C-alpha positions as protocol buffer text, in pm:
chain_id: "A"
residue {
  index: 1
  type: MET
  ca { x: -350 y: -569 z: 4627 }
}
residue {
  index: 2
  type: SER
  ca { x: -698 y: -686 z: 4605 }
}
residue {
  index: 3
  type: GLY
  ca { x: -725 y: -1080 z: 4451 }
}
residue {
  index: 4
  type: GLY
  ca { x: -1046 y: -1003 z: 4311 }
}
residue {
  index: 5
  type: PRO
  ca { x: -1160 y: -952 z: 3941 }
}
residue {
  index: 6
  type: SER
  ca { x: -1029 y: -630 z: 3717 }
}
residue {
  index: 7
  type: ALA
  ca { x: -1265 y: -342 z: 3581 }
}
residue {
  index: 8
  type: ARG
  ca { x: -1242 y: -530 z: 3259 }
}
residue {
  index: 9
  type: ASP
  ca { x: -1348 y: -875 z: 3399 }
}
residue {
  index: 10
  type: ALA
  ca { x: -1619 y: -705 z: 3610 }
}
residue {
  index: 11
  type: VAL
  ca { x: -1724 y: -546 z: 3251 }
}
residue {
  index: 12
  type: LEU
  ca { x: -1725 y: -882 z: 3026 }
}
residue {
  index: 13
  type: GLY
  ca { x: -1933 y: -1065 z: 3299 }
}
residue {
  index: 14
  type: ARG
  ca { x: -2183 y: -845 z: 3314 }
}
residue {
  index: 15
  type: VAL
  ca { x: -2213 y: -849 z: 2932 }
}
residue {
  index: 16
  type: ARG
  ca { x: -2189 y: -1248 z: 2937 }
}
residue {
  index: 17
  type: ALA
  ca { x: -2421 y: -1238 z: 3211 }
}
residue {
  index: 18
  type: ALA
  ca { x: -2699 y: -1020 z: 2995 }
}
residue {
  index: 19
  type: LEU
  ca { x: -2629 y: -1262 z: 2690 }
}
residue {
  index: 20
  type: GLY
  ca { x: -2665 y: -1584 z: 2931 }
}
residue {
  index: 21
  type: VAL
  ca { x: -2332 y: -1696 z: 2758 }
}
residue {
  index: 22
  type: ASP
  ca { x: -2008 y: -1839 z: 2925 }
}
residue {
  index: 23
  type: SER
  ca { x: -1683 y: -1793 z: 2840 }
}
residue {
  index: 24
  type: ARG
  ca { x: -1612 y: -2144 z: 2915 }
}
residue {
  index: 25
  type: ASP
  ca { x: -1833 y: -2283 z: 2691 }
}
residue {
  index: 26
  type: PRO
  ca { x: -1610 y: -2501 z: 2388 }
}
residue {
  index: 27
  type: GLY
  ca { x: -1922 y: -2462 z: 2163 }
}
residue {
  index: 28
  type: ARG
  ca { x: -1865 y: -2071 z: 2165 }
}
residue {
  index: 29
  type: ARG
  ca { x: -1480 y: -2107 z: 2163 }
}
residue {
  index: 30
  type: ALA
  ca { x: -1463 y: -2348 z: 1855 }
}
residue {
  index: 31
  type: ALA
  ca { x: -1692 y: -2114 z: 1692 }
}
residue {
  index: 32
  type: ILE
  ca { x: -1442 y: -1799 z: 1762 }
}
residue {
  index: 33
  type: ALA
  ca { x: -1175 y: -2038 z: 1638 }
}
residue {
  index: 34
  type: ASP
  ca { x: -1330 y: -2111 z: 1341 }
}
residue {
  index: 35
  type: ARG
  ca { x: -1404 y: -1773 z: 1268 }
}
residue {
  index: 36
  type: LEU
  ca { x: -1054 y: -1667 z: 1299 }
}
residue {
  index: 37
  type: ALA
  ca { x: -869 y: -1923 z: 1083 }
}
residue {
  index: 38
  type: ALA
  ca { x: -1130 y: -1906 z: 828 }
}
residue {
  index: 39
  type: HIS
  ca { x: -1064 y: -1517 z: 698 }
}
residue {
  index: 40
  type: ARG
  ca { x: -1413 y: -1502 z: 578 }
}
residue {
  index: 41
  type: ALA
  ca { x: -1465 y: -1178 z: 355 }
}
residue {
  index: 42
  type: GLY
  ca { x: -1751 y: -940 z: 473 }
}
residue {
  index: 43
  type: VAL
  ca { x: -1954 y: -742 z: 217 }
}
residue {
  index: 44
  type: VAL
  ca { x: -1754 y: -677 z: -81 }
}
residue {
  index: 45
  type: PRO
  ca { x: -1869 y: -404 z: -338 }
}
residue {
  index: 46
  type: ALA
  ca { x: -1963 y: -497 z: -672 }
}
residue {
  index: 47
  type: ARG
  ca { x: -1763 y: -209 z: -822 }
}
residue {
  index: 48
  type: GLY
  ca { x: -1424 y: -421 z: -839 }
}
residue {
  index: 49
  type: HIS
  ca { x: -1594 y: -725 z: -968 }
}
residue {
  index: 50
  type: ILE
  ca { x: -1504 y: -678 z: -1353 }
}
residue {
  index: 51
  type: PRO
  ca { x: -1267 y: -810 z: -1557 }
}
residue {
  index: 52
  type: PRO
  ca { x: -873 y: -783 z: -1495 }
}
residue {
  index: 53
  type: ALA
  ca { x: -816 y: -527 z: -1791 }
}
residue {
  index: 54
  type: GLU
  ca { x: -1084 y: -350 z: -1639 }
}
residue {
  index: 55
  type: GLN
  ca { x: -925 y: -335 z: -1331 }
}
residue {
  index: 56
  type: VAL
  ca { x: -627 y: -201 z: -1440 }
}
residue {
  index: 57
  type: ASP
  ca { x: -834 y: 89 z: -1617 }
}
residue {
  index: 58
  type: LEU
  ca { x: -1028 y: 163 z: -1294 }
}
residue {
  index: 59
  type: TYR
  ca { x: -737 y: 155 z: -1115 }
}
residue {
  index: 60
  type: GLU
  ca { x: -578 y: 445 z: -1332 }
}
residue {
  index: 61
  type: ASN
  ca { x: -884 y: 636 z: -1308 }
}
residue {
  index: 62
  type: ARG
  ca { x: -932 y: 628 z: -927 }
}
residue {
  index: 63
  type: LEU
  ca { x: -550 y: 738 z: -930 }
}
residue {
  index: 64
  type: LYS
  ca { x: -621 y: 1048 z: -1157 }
}
residue {
  index: 65
  type: GLY
  ca { x: -930 y: 1102 z: -907 }
}
residue {
  index: 66
  type: VAL
  ca { x: -675 y: 1183 z: -633 }
}
residue {
  index: 67
  type: MET
  ca { x: -439 y: 1389 z: -775 }
}
residue {
  index: 68
  type: ALA
  ca { x: -202 y: 1134 z: -881 }
}
residue {
  index: 69
  type: THR
  ca { x: -79 y: 1128 z: -1228 }
}
residue {
  index: 70
  type: VAL
  ca { x: -24 y: 753 z: -1406 }
}
residue {
  index: 71
  type: GLU
  ca { x: 196 y: 610 z: -1706 }
}
residue {
  index: 72
  type: ARG
  ca { x: 178 y: 264 z: -1839 }
}
residue {
  index: 73
  type: LEU
  ca { x: 418 y: 126 z: -1984 }
}
residue {
  index: 74
  type: PRO
  ca { x: 462 y: -218 z: -2201 }
}
residue {
  index: 75
  type: GLU
  ca { x: 729 y: -367 z: -1965 }
}
residue {
  index: 76
  type: ALA
  ca { x: 967 y: -322 z: -1676 }
}
residue {
  index: 77
  type: ALA
  ca { x: 1244 y: -227 z: -1876 }
}
residue {
  index: 78
  type: ALA
  ca { x: 1063 y: 86 z: -1989 }
}
residue {
  index: 79
  type: VAL
  ca { x: 1095 y: 196 z: -1603 }
}
residue {
  index: 80
  type: PRO
  ca { x: 1440 y: 386 z: -1621 }
}
residue {
  index: 81
  type: ALA
  ca { x: 1407 y: 578 z: -1877 }
}
residue {
  index: 82
  type: ALA
  ca { x: 1064 y: 670 z: -1780 }
}
residue {
  index: 83
  type: VAL
  ca { x: 1164 y: 802 z: -1447 }
}
residue {
  index: 84
  type: ALA
  ca { x: 1411 y: 982 z: -1569 }
}
residue {
  index: 85
  type: ALA
  ca { x: 1136 y: 1167 z: -1816 }
}
residue {
  index: 86
  type: VAL
  ca { x: 926 y: 1207 z: -1490 }
}
residue {
  index: 87
  type: LEU
  ca { x: 1228 y: 1392 z: -1322 }
}
residue {
  index: 88
  type: ARG
  ca { x: 1290 y: 1610 z: -1653 }
}
residue {
  index: 89
  type: ASP
  ca { x: 946 y: 1701 z: -1689 }
}
residue {
  index: 90
  type: ARG
  ca { x: 915 y: 1813 z: -1336 }
}
residue {
  index: 91
  type: ASN
  ca { x: 1216 y: 2015 z: -1311 }
}
residue {
  index: 92
  type: LEU
  ca { x: 1401 y: 1786 z: -1046 }
}
residue {
  index: 93
  type: PRO
  ca { x: 1747 y: 1674 z: -1022 }
}
residue {
  index: 94
  type: ALA
  ca { x: 1806 y: 1327 z: -1214 }
}
residue {
  index: 95
  type: ALA
  ca { x: 1893 y: 1166 z: -932 }
}
residue {
  index: 96
  type: VAL
  ca { x: 1630 y: 879 z: -701 }
}
residue {
  index: 97
  type: ARG
  ca { x: 1653 y: 602 z: -431 }
}
residue {
  index: 98
  type: ILE
  ca { x: 1538 y: 289 z: -443 }
}
residue {
  index: 99
  type: GLY
  ca { x: 1571 y: -41 z: -237 }
}
residue {
  index: 100
  type: ASP
  ca { x: 1673 y: -364 z: -277 }
}
residue {
  index: 101
  type: ASP
  ca { x: 1369 y: -468 z: -424 }
}
residue {
  index: 102
  type: PRO
  ca { x: 1539 y: -730 z: -708 }
}
residue {
  index: 103
  type: ARG
  ca { x: 1224 y: -631 z: -955 }
}
residue {
  index: 104
  type: LEU
  ca { x: 1397 y: -303 z: -917 }
}
residue {
  index: 105
  type: ALA
  ca { x: 1757 y: -413 z: -968 }
}
residue {
  index: 106
  type: ALA
  ca { x: 1673 y: -625 z: -1274 }
}
residue {
  index: 107
  type: MET
  ca { x: 1585 y: -317 z: -1450 }
}
residue {
  index: 108
  type: PRO
  ca { x: 1826 y: -152 z: -1676 }
}
residue {
  index: 109
  type: TRP
  ca { x: 1910 y: 172 z: -1492 }
}
residue {
  index: 110
  type: GLY
  ca { x: 2252 y: 181 z: -1664 }
}
residue {
  index: 111
  type: ALA
  ca { x: 2079 y: 253 z: -1986 }
}
residue {
  index: 112
  type: VAL
  ca { x: 1978 y: 600 z: -1860 }
}
residue {
  index: 113
  type: PRO
  ca { x: 2392 y: 753 z: -1795 }
}
residue {
  index: 114
  type: THR
  ca { x: 2236 y: 1070 z: -1704 }
}
residue {
  index: 115
  type: LEU
  ca { x: 2014 y: 922 z: -1403 }
}
residue {
  index: 116
  type: ALA
  ca { x: 2179 y: 890 z: -1073 }
}
residue {
  index: 117
  type: VAL
  ca { x: 2051 y: 591 z: -818 }
}
residue {
  index: 118
  type: ALA
  ca { x: 2120 y: 566 z: -502 }
}
residue {
  index: 119
  type: ARG
  ca { x: 2022 y: 229 z: -292 }
}
residue {
  index: 120
  type: GLY
  ca { x: 1835 y: 185 z: 93 }
}
residue {
  index: 121
  type: ARG
  ca { x: 1669 y: 402 z: 335 }
}
residue {
  index: 122
  type: SER
  ca { x: 1584 y: 754 z: 285 }
}
residue {
  index: 123
  type: PHE
  ca { x: 1706 y: 1010 z: 565 }
}
residue {
  index: 124
  type: GLY
  ca { x: 1522 y: 1303 z: 436 }
}
residue {
  index: 125
  type: ASP
  ca { x: 1762 y: 1459 z: 184 }
}
residue {
  index: 126
  type: ASP
  ca { x: 1598 y: 1283 z: -139 }
}
residue {
  index: 127
  type: LEU
  ca { x: 1371 y: 1425 z: -370 }
}
residue {
  index: 128
  type: ALA
  ca { x: 1250 y: 1108 z: -519 }
}
residue {
  index: 129
  type: ALA
  ca { x: 1216 y: 787 z: -462 }
}
residue {
  index: 130
  type: VAL
  ca { x: 1073 y: 468 z: -657 }
}
residue {
  index: 131
  type: SER
  ca { x: 947 y: 173 z: -509 }
}
residue {
  index: 132
  type: HIS
  ca { x: 774 y: -130 z: -595 }
}
residue {
  index: 133
  type: ALA
  ca { x: 423 y: -209 z: -489 }
}
residue {
  index: 134
  type: PHE
  ca { x: 320 y: -521 z: -362 }
}
residue {
  index: 135
  type: ALA
  ca { x: -43 y: -520 z: -514 }
}
residue {
  index: 136
  type: ALA
  ca { x: -340 y: -231 z: -581 }
}
residue {
  index: 137
  type: VAL
  ca { x: -688 y: -191 z: -535 }
}
residue {
  index: 138
  type: ALA
  ca { x: -902 y: -84 z: -829 }
}
residue {
  index: 139
  type: GLU
  ca { x: -1194 y: 17 z: -644 }
}
residue {
  index: 140
  type: THR
  ca { x: -1005 y: 309 z: -442 }
}
residue {
  index: 141
  type: GLY
  ca { x: -723 y: 345 z: -658 }
}
residue {
  index: 142
  type: THR
  ca { x: -511 y: 217 z: -360 }
}
residue {
  index: 143
  type: THR
  ca { x: -168 y: 82 z: -366 }
}
residue {
  index: 144
  type: MET
  ca { x: -26 y: -164 z: -73 }
}
residue {
  index: 145
  type: LEU
  ca { x: 333 y: -131 z: -52 }
}
residue {
  index: 146
  type: VAL
  ca { x: 491 y: -376 z: 211 }
}
residue {
  index: 147
  type: SER
  ca { x: 803 y: -246 z: 455 }
}
residue {
  index: 148
  type: GLY
  ca { x: 1163 y: -417 z: 472 }
}
residue {
  index: 149
  type: PRO
  ca { x: 1472 y: -355 z: 263 }
}
residue {
  index: 150
  type: ASP
  ca { x: 1345 y: -429 z: -58 }
}
residue {
  index: 151
  type: ASN
  ca { x: 1091 y: -114 z: -60 }
}
residue {
  index: 152
  type: PRO
  ca { x: 1193 y: 78 z: 280 }
}
residue {
  index: 153
  type: THR
  ca { x: 917 y: 275 z: 424 }
}
residue {
  index: 154
  type: THR
  ca { x: 1120 y: 561 z: 426 }
}
residue {
  index: 155
  type: LEU
  ca { x: 1110 y: 606 z: 78 }
}
residue {
  index: 156
  type: ASN
  ca { x: 686 y: 628 z: 73 }
}
residue {
  index: 157
  type: PHE
  ca { x: 679 y: 943 z: 307 }
}
residue {
  index: 158
  type: LEU
  ca { x: 1047 y: 1180 z: 299 }
}
residue {
  index: 159
  type: PRO
  ca { x: 1079 y: 1261 z: -42 }
}
residue {
  index: 160
  type: ASP
  ca { x: 883 y: 1489 z: -211 }
}
residue {
  index: 161
  type: LEU
  ca { x: 791 y: 1278 z: -511 }
}
residue {
  index: 162
  type: HIS
  ca { x: 721 y: 942 z: -490 }
}
residue {
  index: 163
  type: ILE
  ca { x: 746 y: 693 z: -805 }
}
residue {
  index: 164
  type: ILE
  ca { x: 579 y: 341 z: -763 }
}
residue {
  index: 165
  type: VAL
  ca { x: 618 y: 64 z: -976 }
}
residue {
  index: 166
  type: VAL
  ca { x: 305 y: -158 z: -1035 }
}
residue {
  index: 167
  type: ASP
  ca { x: 282 y: -462 z: -1236 }
}
residue {
  index: 168
  type: ALA
  ca { x: -48 y: -490 z: -1380 }
}
residue {
  index: 169
  type: ALA
  ca { x: -109 y: -881 z: -1309 }
}
residue {
  index: 170
  type: ASP
  ca { x: -61 y: -736 z: -932 }
}
residue {
  index: 171
  type: ILE
  ca { x: -384 y: -515 z: -966 }
}
residue {
  index: 172
  type: ALA
  ca { x: -687 y: -653 z: -782 }
}
residue {
  index: 173
  type: GLY
  ca { x: -1058 y: -552 z: -762 }
}
residue {
  index: 174
  type: ASP
  ca { x: -1072 y: -537 z: -372 }
}
residue {
  index: 175
  type: PHE
  ca { x: -928 y: -537 z: -44 }
}
residue {
  index: 176
  type: GLU
  ca { x: -982 y: -826 z: 23 }
}
residue {
  index: 177
  type: THR
  ca { x: -793 y: -986 z: -261 }
}
residue {
  index: 178
  type: VAL
  ca { x: -487 y: -799 z: -179 }
}
residue {
  index: 179
  type: ILE
  ca { x: -505 y: -908 z: 182 }
}
residue {
  index: 180
  type: ALA
  ca { x: -526 y: -1264 z: 93 }
}
residue {
  index: 181
  type: ARG
  ca { x: -244 y: -1205 z: -148 }
}
residue {
  index: 182
  type: LEU
  ca { x: -76 y: -1088 z: 183 }
}
residue {
  index: 183
  type: ARG
  ca { x: -166 y: -1370 z: 399 }
}
residue {
  index: 184
  type: ALA
  ca { x: -60 y: -1640 z: 115 }
}
residue {
  index: 185
  type: ARG
  ca { x: 258 y: -1436 z: 48 }
}
residue {
  index: 186
  type: TYR
  ca { x: 379 y: -1437 z: 448 }
}
residue {
  index: 187
  type: GLY
  ca { x: 171 y: -1745 z: 584 }
}
residue {
  index: 188
  type: GLU
  ca { x: -39 y: -1790 z: 841 }
}
residue {
  index: 189
  type: GLY
  ca { x: 12 y: -1540 z: 1138 }
}
residue {
  index: 190
  type: GLU
  ca { x: 325 y: -1356 z: 959 }
}
residue {
  index: 191
  type: MET
  ca { x: 302 y: -1017 z: 841 }
}
residue {
  index: 192
  type: PRO
  ca { x: 572 y: -772 z: 738 }
}
residue {
  index: 193
  type: ARG
  ca { x: 613 y: -488 z: 996 }
}
residue {
  index: 194
  type: THR
  ca { x: 460 y: -244 z: 831 }
}
residue {
  index: 195
  type: VAL
  ca { x: 185 y: -234 z: 522 }
}
residue {
  index: 196
  type: ASN
  ca { x: 94 y: 103 z: 387 }
}
residue {
  index: 197
  type: PHE
  ca { x: -199 y: 173 z: 188 }
}
residue {
  index: 198
  type: VAL
  ca { x: -108 y: 470 z: -23 }
}
residue {
  index: 199
  type: THR
  ca { x: -423 y: 666 z: -188 }
}
residue {
  index: 200
  type: GLY
  ca { x: -310 y: 941 z: -393 }
}
residue {
  index: 201
  type: PRO
  ca { x: -9 y: 1237 z: -256 }
}
residue {
  index: 202
  type: SER
  ca { x: -14 y: 1325 z: 97 }
}
residue {
  index: 203
  type: ARG
  ca { x: -281 y: 1595 z: 172 }
}
residue {
  index: 204
  type: SER
  ca { x: -437 y: 1761 z: 436 }
}
residue {
  index: 205
  type: ALA
  ca { x: -701 y: 2019 z: 514 }
}
residue {
  index: 206
  type: ASP
  ca { x: -701 y: 2021 z: 870 }
}
residue {
  index: 207
  type: ILE
  ca { x: -650 y: 2408 z: 918 }
}
residue {
  index: 208
  type: GLU
  ca { x: -923 y: 2645 z: 785 }
}
residue {
  index: 209
  type: GLN
  ca { x: -1051 y: 2372 z: 553 }
}
residue {
  index: 210
  type: THR
  ca { x: -762 y: 2500 z: 289 }
}
residue {
  index: 211
  type: LEU
  ca { x: -576 y: 2166 z: 98 }
}
residue {
  index: 212
  type: VAL
  ca { x: -237 y: 2138 z: 125 }
}
residue {
  index: 213
  type: LEU
  ca { x: -12 y: 1890 z: -4 }
}
residue {
  index: 214
  type: GLY
  ca { x: 234 y: 1722 z: 128 }
}
residue {
  index: 215
  type: ALA
  ca { x: 127 y: 1779 z: 473 }
}
residue {
  index: 216
  type: HIS
  ca { x: 224 y: 1410 z: 603 }
}
residue {
  index: 217
  type: GLY
  ca { x: 453 y: 1251 z: 293 }
}
residue {
  index: 218
  type: PRO
  ca { x: 523 y: 1337 z: -53 }
}
residue {
  index: 219
  type: ARG
  ca { x: 384 y: 1603 z: -232 }
}
residue {
  index: 220
  type: ALA
  ca { x: 352 y: 1423 z: -592 }
}
residue {
  index: 221
  type: LEU
  ca { x: 286 y: 1034 z: -685 }
}
residue {
  index: 222
  type: HIS
  ca { x: 327 y: 935 z: -997 }
}
residue {
  index: 223
  type: VAL
  ca { x: 233 y: 526 z: -1053 }
}
residue {
  index: 224
  type: LEU
  ca { x: 403 y: 329 z: -1335 }
}
residue {
  index: 225
  type: ILE
  ca { x: 190 y: 59 z: -1459 }
}
residue {
  index: 226
  type: VAL
  ca { x: 351 y: -192 z: -1595 }
}
residue {
  index: 227
  type: GLY
  ca { x: 240 y: -481 z: -1838 }
}
């Protein structure tokens, strides 16, 4: 085996030579470390720089623009009845699957005796599931979900109908804000195994430019904004 530099090292060496820099320069290393530690945001669109109430309106309008349906609820206690109504309106069985999210667990599911609530991850035989969002982005109508027992990722992709509960207070204007919240929640250098950004129901027009819903996930997305 040759003990010479790898192809990667050779390429990077030529780049450094062309720039007239040295990878061992402590000043450059300090600048890189500072940039990584500071988490400076790039250019943030002004669209989301509006008061919180208007951010909620913008989020709702963006959701509707990507073929999702939206409902506003005054309090979390209204979620179970709203879920049952959505299933009834769509002629779906009165059954949903949820994870172990304590916010969902605290809701009065027993107040709707006709609704069957299963808990845990989905194995592909659930028609409807309920997740609780970590945050949402007003500028694009995107909802952020983090993986784990509280909200299993399988609930995001396997059922035909995905119902997401979003606290109005968790809606931010832009992606940079929700990423900062995620970093603050989990701590420096830590992340959940998966972070999913959901913008509308699953759809694709890859084949002959014909729009197909449910290509890679739920055919329908219904968002319940609480508060």
